[in-house]
PDB file of C-alpha atoms and ligand atoms in Angstrom:
ATOM      1  CA  MET A   1      -3.901   9.816  14.072  1.00 92.00           C
ATOM      2  CA  GLU A   2      -5.078   7.457  11.330  1.00 98.00           C
ATOM      3  CA  GLN A   3      -2.703   4.908   9.793  1.00 98.00           C
ATOM      4  CA  THR A   4      -2.786   2.880   6.580  1.00 98.00           C
ATOM      5  CA  PHE A   5      -0.858  -0.040   5.147  1.00 99.00           C
ATOM      6  CA  ILE A   6       0.748   0.597   1.756  1.00 99.00           C
ATOM      7  CA  MET A   7       2.644  -2.054  -0.187  1.00 99.00           C
ATOM      8  CA  ILE A   8       4.697  -1.522  -3.349  1.00 99.00           C
ATOM      9  CA  LYS A   9       4.123  -4.780  -5.231  1.00 99.00           C
ATOM     10  CA  PRO A  10       6.907  -6.806  -6.908  1.00 99.00           C
ATOM     11  CA  ASP A  11       6.404  -5.057 -10.270  1.00 98.00           C
ATOM     12  CA  GLY A  12       6.776  -1.647  -8.616  1.00 98.00           C
ATOM     13  CA  VAL A  13      10.026  -2.725  -6.972  1.00 98.00           C
ATOM     14  CA  GLN A  14      11.372  -4.303 -10.200  1.00 98.00           C
ATOM     15  CA  ARG A  15      10.445  -1.225 -12.225  1.00 98.00           C
ATOM     16  CA  GLY A  16      12.299   1.133  -9.906  1.00 98.00           C
ATOM     17  CA  LEU A  17       9.213   2.983  -8.680  1.00 98.00           C
ATOM     18  CA  VAL A  18       9.985   2.795  -4.950  1.00 98.00           C
ATOM     19  CA  GLY A  19      11.457   6.286  -4.627  1.00 98.00           C
ATOM     20  CA  GLU A  20       8.740   7.876  -6.763  1.00 98.00           C
ATOM     21  CA  ILE A  21       5.947   6.255  -4.748  1.00 98.00           C
ATOM     22  CA  ILE A  22       7.439   7.085  -1.355  1.00 98.00           C
ATOM     23  CA  GLY A  23       7.947  10.658  -2.583  1.00 98.00           C
ATOM     24  CA  ARG A  24       4.268  11.094  -3.388  1.00 98.00           C
ATOM     25  CA  PHE A  25       3.202  10.135   0.143  1.00 98.00           C
ATOM     26  CA  GLU A  26       6.002  12.205   1.712  1.00 98.00           C
ATOM     27  CA  LYS A  27       5.269  15.315  -0.346  1.00 97.00           C
ATOM     28  CA  LYS A  28       1.575  15.115   0.490  1.00 98.00           C
ATOM     29  CA  GLY A  29       2.574  15.495   4.143  1.00 97.00           C
ATOM     30  CA  PHE A  30       1.958  11.988   5.464  1.00 98.00           C
ATOM     31  CA  THR A  31       4.387  10.512   7.996  1.00 97.00           C
ATOM     32  CA  LEU A  32       6.301   7.283   7.394  1.00 98.00           C
ATOM     33  CA  LYS A  33       5.898   5.041  10.451  1.00 98.00           C
ATOM     34  CA  GLY A  34       7.058   1.657   9.102  1.00 98.00           C
ATOM     35  CA  LEU A  35       9.147   0.479   6.136  1.00 98.00           C
ATOM     36  CA  LYS A  36      10.706  -2.790   5.009  1.00 98.00           C
ATOM     37  CA  LEU A  37      11.687  -4.714   1.874  1.00 98.00           C
ATOM     38  CA  ILE A  38      10.353  -8.243   2.274  1.00 98.00           C
ATOM     39  CA  THR A  39       9.607 -11.304   0.147  1.00 98.00           C
ATOM     40  CA  VAL A  40       6.551 -13.089   1.481  1.00 98.00           C
ATOM     41  CA  ASP A  41       5.656 -16.755   1.128  1.00 98.00           C
ATOM     42  CA  ARG A  42       2.456 -18.252  -0.212  1.00 98.00           C
ATOM     43  CA  PRO A  43       0.616 -18.752   3.122  1.00 98.00           C
ATOM     44  CA  PHE A  44       1.374 -15.153   4.077  1.00 98.00           C
ATOM     45  CA  ALA A  45       0.128 -13.762   0.742  1.00 98.00           C
ATOM     46  CA  GLU A  46      -3.000 -15.938   1.005  1.00 98.00           C
ATOM     47  CA  LYS A  47      -3.645 -14.495   4.457  1.00 98.00           C
ATOM     48  CA  HIS A  48      -3.188 -10.916   3.273  1.00 98.00           C
ATOM     49  CA  TYR A  49      -5.681 -11.484   0.443  1.00 98.00           C
ATOM     50  CA  ALA A  50      -7.951 -13.919   2.369  1.00 98.00           C
ATOM     51  CA  ASP A  51     -11.059 -11.837   1.531  1.00 97.00           C
ATOM     52  CA  LEU A  52     -10.457 -12.566  -2.166  1.00 98.00           C
ATOM     53  CA  SER A  53      -9.889 -16.335  -1.830  1.00 98.00           C
ATOM     54  CA  ALA A  54     -13.067 -17.216  -3.760  1.00 98.00           C
ATOM     55  CA  LYS A  55     -12.141 -15.024  -6.748  1.00 98.00           C
ATOM     56  CA  PRO A  56     -11.039 -16.694 -10.000  1.00 98.00           C
ATOM     57  CA  PHE A  57      -7.894 -14.512 -10.078  1.00 98.00           C
ATOM     58  CA  PHE A  58      -6.840 -15.434  -6.501  1.00 98.00           C
ATOM     59  CA  ASN A  59      -4.075 -17.906  -7.465  1.00 98.00           C
ATOM     60  CA  GLY A  60      -2.595 -15.549 -10.019  1.00 98.00           C
ATOM     61  CA  LEU A  61      -2.741 -12.721  -7.501  1.00 98.00           C
ATOM     62  CA  VAL A  62      -0.878 -14.781  -4.895  1.00 98.00           C
ATOM     63  CA  GLU A  63       1.757 -15.826  -7.508  1.00 98.00           C
ATOM     64  CA  TYR A  64       2.211 -12.150  -8.396  1.00 98.00           C
ATOM     65  CA  ILE A  65       2.675 -11.004  -4.796  1.00 98.00           C
ATOM     66  CA  ILE A  66       5.210 -13.739  -3.968  1.00 98.00           C
ATOM     67  CA  SER A  67       7.149 -13.272  -7.242  1.00 98.00           C
ATOM     68  CA  GLY A  68       9.699 -10.885  -5.714  1.00 98.00           C
ATOM     69  CA  PRO A  69      10.330  -8.488  -2.868  1.00 98.00           C
ATOM     70  CA  VAL A  70       7.696  -5.923  -1.932  1.00 99.00           C
ATOM     71  CA  VAL A  71       8.046  -2.716   0.058  1.00 99.00           C
ATOM     72  CA  ALA A  72       5.704  -2.772   3.059  1.00 99.00           C
ATOM     73  CA  MET A  73       4.943   0.560   4.692  1.00 98.00           C
ATOM     74  CA  VAL A  74       2.805   2.229   7.309  1.00 98.00           C
ATOM     75  CA  TRP A  75       1.820   5.842   6.612  1.00 98.00           C
ATOM     76  CA  GLU A  76       0.103   8.121   9.102  1.00 98.00           C
ATOM     77  CA  GLY A  77      -1.980  11.258   8.753  1.00 98.00           C
ATOM     78  CA  LYS A  78      -5.461  12.770   8.743  1.00 98.00           C
ATOM     79  CA  ASN A  79      -7.746  10.641   6.486  1.00 98.00           C
ATOM     80  CA  VAL A  80      -4.722   8.720   5.212  1.00 98.00           C
ATOM     81  CA  VAL A  81      -6.755   5.586   4.374  1.00 98.00           C
ATOM     82  CA  THR A  82      -9.155   7.338   1.976  1.00 98.00           C
ATOM     83  CA  THR A  83      -6.603   9.813   0.665  1.00 98.00           C
ATOM     84  CA  GLY A  84      -4.055   7.009   0.208  1.00 98.00           C
ATOM     85  CA  ARG A  85      -6.550   5.152  -1.987  1.00 98.00           C
ATOM     86  CA  LYS A  86      -7.007   8.321  -4.058  1.00 98.00           C
ATOM     87  CA  ILE A  87      -3.243   8.730  -4.472  1.00 98.00           C
ATOM     88  CA  ILE A  88      -3.075   5.075  -5.582  1.00 98.00           C
ATOM     89  CA  GLY A  89      -5.967   5.289  -8.041  1.00 98.00           C
ATOM     90  CA  ALA A  90      -8.836   3.020  -9.052  1.00 98.00           C
ATOM     91  CA  THR A  91      -8.834  -0.784  -9.135  1.00 97.00           C
ATOM     92  CA  ASN A  92     -10.476  -0.916 -12.586  1.00 96.00           C
ATOM     93  CA  PRO A  93      -7.950   0.162 -15.265  1.00 94.00           C
ATOM     94  CA  ALA A  94     -10.762   1.746 -17.314  1.00 94.00           C
ATOM     95  CA  GLU A  95     -11.353   4.226 -14.480  1.00 95.00           C
ATOM     96  CA  LEU A  96      -7.708   5.133 -13.894  1.00 95.00           C
ATOM     97  CA  ALA A  97      -7.083   8.857 -13.713  1.00 96.00           C
ATOM     98  CA  PRO A  98      -3.733  10.339 -14.741  1.00 97.00           C
ATOM     99  CA  GLY A  99      -1.982  11.786 -11.721  1.00 98.00           C
ATOM    100  CA  THR A 100      -2.695   8.704  -9.630  1.00 98.00           C
ATOM    101  CA  ILE A 101       0.080   6.138  -9.145  1.00 98.00           C
ATOM    102  CA  ARG A 102      -1.739   3.389 -11.022  1.00 98.00           C
ATOM    103  CA  GLY A 103      -2.982   5.909 -13.598  1.00 98.00           C
ATOM    104  CA  ASP A 104       0.568   7.030 -14.297  1.00 98.00           C
ATOM    105  CA  TYR A 105       2.419   3.702 -14.015  1.00 98.00           C
ATOM    106  CA  ALA A 106       0.059   0.776 -14.604  1.00 97.00           C
ATOM    107  CA  ILE A 107      -1.995  -0.704 -17.448  1.00 97.00           C
ATOM    108  CA  ASP A 108      -3.274  -4.142 -16.356  1.00 97.00           C
ATOM    109  CA  ILE A 109      -5.299  -4.831 -13.196  1.00 98.00           C
ATOM    110  CA  GLY A 110      -3.001  -7.754 -12.365  1.00 98.00           C
ATOM    111  CA  ARG A 111       0.190  -5.629 -12.537  1.00 98.00           C
ATOM    112  CA  ASN A 112      -0.982  -2.520 -10.725  1.00 98.00           C
ATOM    113  CA  VAL A 113       2.171  -1.646  -8.776  1.00 98.00           C
ATOM    114  CA  ILE A 114       0.717  -0.828  -5.368  1.00 98.00           C
ATOM    115  CA  HIS A 115      -1.673  -1.895  -2.613  1.00 98.00           C
ATOM    116  CA  GLY A 116      -3.390   0.306  -0.049  1.00 98.00           C
ATOM    117  CA  SER A 117      -5.815  -0.587   2.741  1.00 98.00           C
ATOM    118  CA  ASP A 118      -9.452   0.091   1.836  1.00 98.00           C
ATOM    119  CA  ALA A 119     -10.756   0.983   5.337  1.00 98.00           C
ATOM    120  CA  VAL A 120      -9.490   1.900   8.799  1.00 98.00           C
ATOM    121  CA  GLU A 121     -10.367  -1.570  10.094  1.00 98.00           C
ATOM    122  CA  SER A 122      -8.558  -3.416   7.279  1.00 98.00           C
ATOM    123  CA  ALA A 123      -5.577  -1.075   7.772  1.00 98.00           C
ATOM    124  CA  ARG A 124      -5.416  -2.123  11.431  1.00 98.00           C
ATOM    125  CA  LYS A 125      -5.481  -5.819  10.478  1.00 98.00           C
ATOM    126  CA  GLU A 126      -2.940  -5.428   7.671  1.00 98.00           C
ATOM    127  CA  ILE A 127      -0.500  -3.424   9.845  1.00 98.00           C
ATOM    128  CA  ALA A 128      -0.729  -6.138  12.528  1.00 98.00           C
ATOM    129  CA  LEU A 129      -0.094  -8.846   9.901  1.00 98.00           C
ATOM    130  CA  TRP A 130       2.849  -7.137   8.175  1.00 98.00           C
ATOM    131  CA  PHE A 131       4.458  -5.468  11.199  1.00 98.00           C
ATOM    132  CA  PRO A 132       4.076  -7.925  14.110  1.00 98.00           C
ATOM    133  CA  GLU A 133       7.304  -6.400  15.513  1.00 97.00           C
ATOM    134  CA  GLY A 134       5.534  -3.042  15.821  1.00 96.00           C
ATOM    135  CA  ILE A 135       6.283   0.274  14.144  1.00 95.00           C
ATOM    136  CA  ALA A 136       8.374   3.357  14.839  1.00 88.00           C
ATOM    137  CA  GLU A 137       7.392   5.780  17.578  1.00 92.00           C
ATOM    138  CA  TRP A 138       8.234   9.236  16.319  1.00 93.00           C
ATOM    139  CA  LYS A 139       6.547  12.532  15.588  1.00 90.00           C
ATOM    140  CA  SER A 140       7.448  14.594  12.546  1.00 91.00           C
ATOM    141  CA  SER A 141       8.562  18.132  13.422  1.00 94.00           C
ATOM    142  CA  LEU A 142       6.749  19.265  10.249  1.00 93.00           C
ATOM    143  CA  HIS A 143       3.397  18.731  11.965  1.00 93.00           C
ATOM    144  CA  PRO A 144       2.546  22.433  12.560  1.00 95.00           C
ATOM    145  CA  TRP A 145       3.470  23.232   8.933  1.00 96.00           C
ATOM    146  CA  ILE A 146       1.058  20.640   7.582  1.00 97.00           C
ATOM    147  CA  TYR A 147      -1.871  20.782  10.033  1.00 97.00           C
ATOM    148  CA  GLU A 148      -3.532  23.987  11.230  1.00 96.00           C
TER     149      GLU A 148
HETATM  150  P1  IDP B 201      -7.493  -2.955  -4.711  1.00 83.36           P
HETATM  151  O1  IDP B 201      -6.047  -3.408  -4.759  1.00 83.36           O
HETATM  152  O2  IDP B 201      -7.711  -1.735  -5.582  1.00 83.36           O
HETATM  153  O3  IDP B 201      -8.016  -2.773  -3.307  1.00 83.36           O
HETATM  154  P2  IDP B 201      -8.999  -5.454  -4.767  1.00 83.36           P
HETATM  155  O4  IDP B 201     -10.359  -5.633  -5.359  1.00 83.36           O
HETATM  156  O5  IDP B 201      -8.861  -5.485  -3.278  1.00 83.36           O
HETATM  157  O6  IDP B 201      -8.368  -4.108  -5.394  1.00 83.36           O
HETATM  158  O7  IDP B 201      -8.075  -6.585  -5.405  1.00 83.36           O
HETATM  159  C1  IDP B 201      -6.795  -6.807  -4.883  1.00 83.36           C
HETATM  160  C2  IDP B 201      -5.829  -6.977  -6.034  1.00 83.36           C
HETATM  161  O8  IDP B 201      -6.197  -8.113  -6.777  1.00 83.36           O
HETATM  162  C3  IDP B 201      -5.820  -5.837  -7.049  1.00 83.36           C
HETATM  163  O9  IDP B 201      -5.001  -4.734  -6.685  1.00 83.36           O
HETATM  164  C4  IDP B 201      -5.283  -6.534  -8.280  1.00 83.36           C
HETATM  165  O10 IDP B 201      -3.852  -6.663  -8.214  1.00 83.36           O
HETATM  166  C5  IDP B 201      -5.889  -7.929  -8.146  1.00 83.36           C
HETATM  167  N1  IDP B 201      -7.111  -8.046  -8.923  1.00 83.36           N
HETATM  168  C6  IDP B 201      -8.332  -7.551  -8.616  1.00 83.36           C
HETATM  169  N2  IDP B 201      -9.237  -7.858  -9.552  1.00 83.36           N
HETATM  170  C7  IDP B 201      -8.559  -8.585 -10.470  1.00 83.36           C
HETATM  171  C8  IDP B 201      -8.941  -9.200 -11.713  1.00 83.36           C
HETATM  172  O11 IDP B 201     -10.101  -9.136 -12.142  1.00 83.36           O
HETATM  173  N3  IDP B 201      -7.956  -9.864 -12.392  1.00 83.36           N
HETATM  174  C9  IDP B 201      -6.661  -9.942 -11.934  1.00 83.36           C
HETATM  175  N4  IDP B 201      -6.268  -9.377 -10.795  1.00 83.36           N
HETATM  176  C10 IDP B 201      -7.203  -8.701 -10.072  1.00 83.36           C
HETATM  177 MG1   MG B 202      -8.281  -4.190  -1.810  1.00 83.36          MG
END
């Protein structure tokens, strides 16, 4: 089963959106496989966003991510990477649809509440980076009520 890495950014934690965001993934039917509140340091944030290191906003992005605790999660389910990105919403604020997390709770691109892996391969890398201790082994008993 596919897995994705989802992170509630410091603004999402400060604004009290943790329960709301977890609820959206839970109610969709995805399974929570990893969860922790963690404040990361600069080298760690730079590693997570290494692909963006040449961007002019990189330093501000790293400052933002290390500015407070984040909620790091692993969610599992059919097509969870692509569907997770849809639940999160667009990167560009001009394209944000209501009903998405960013569409409902964010205005600026640099304070957009939540991160989600953009591909199965980046999800694998991000889960390994954020959960070196490994993740929970369990199977939801809701499975037959969610998948046919
Ligand atoms: P994504 O989070 O939707 O995958 P990415 O392009 O991977 O978007 O960028 C990672 C994060 O960097 C974004 O979520 C946002 O917080 C920040 N970011 C992206 N573009 C800009 C920008 O132009 N200005 C400021 N921050 C940006
Ligand atoms: Mg991205």
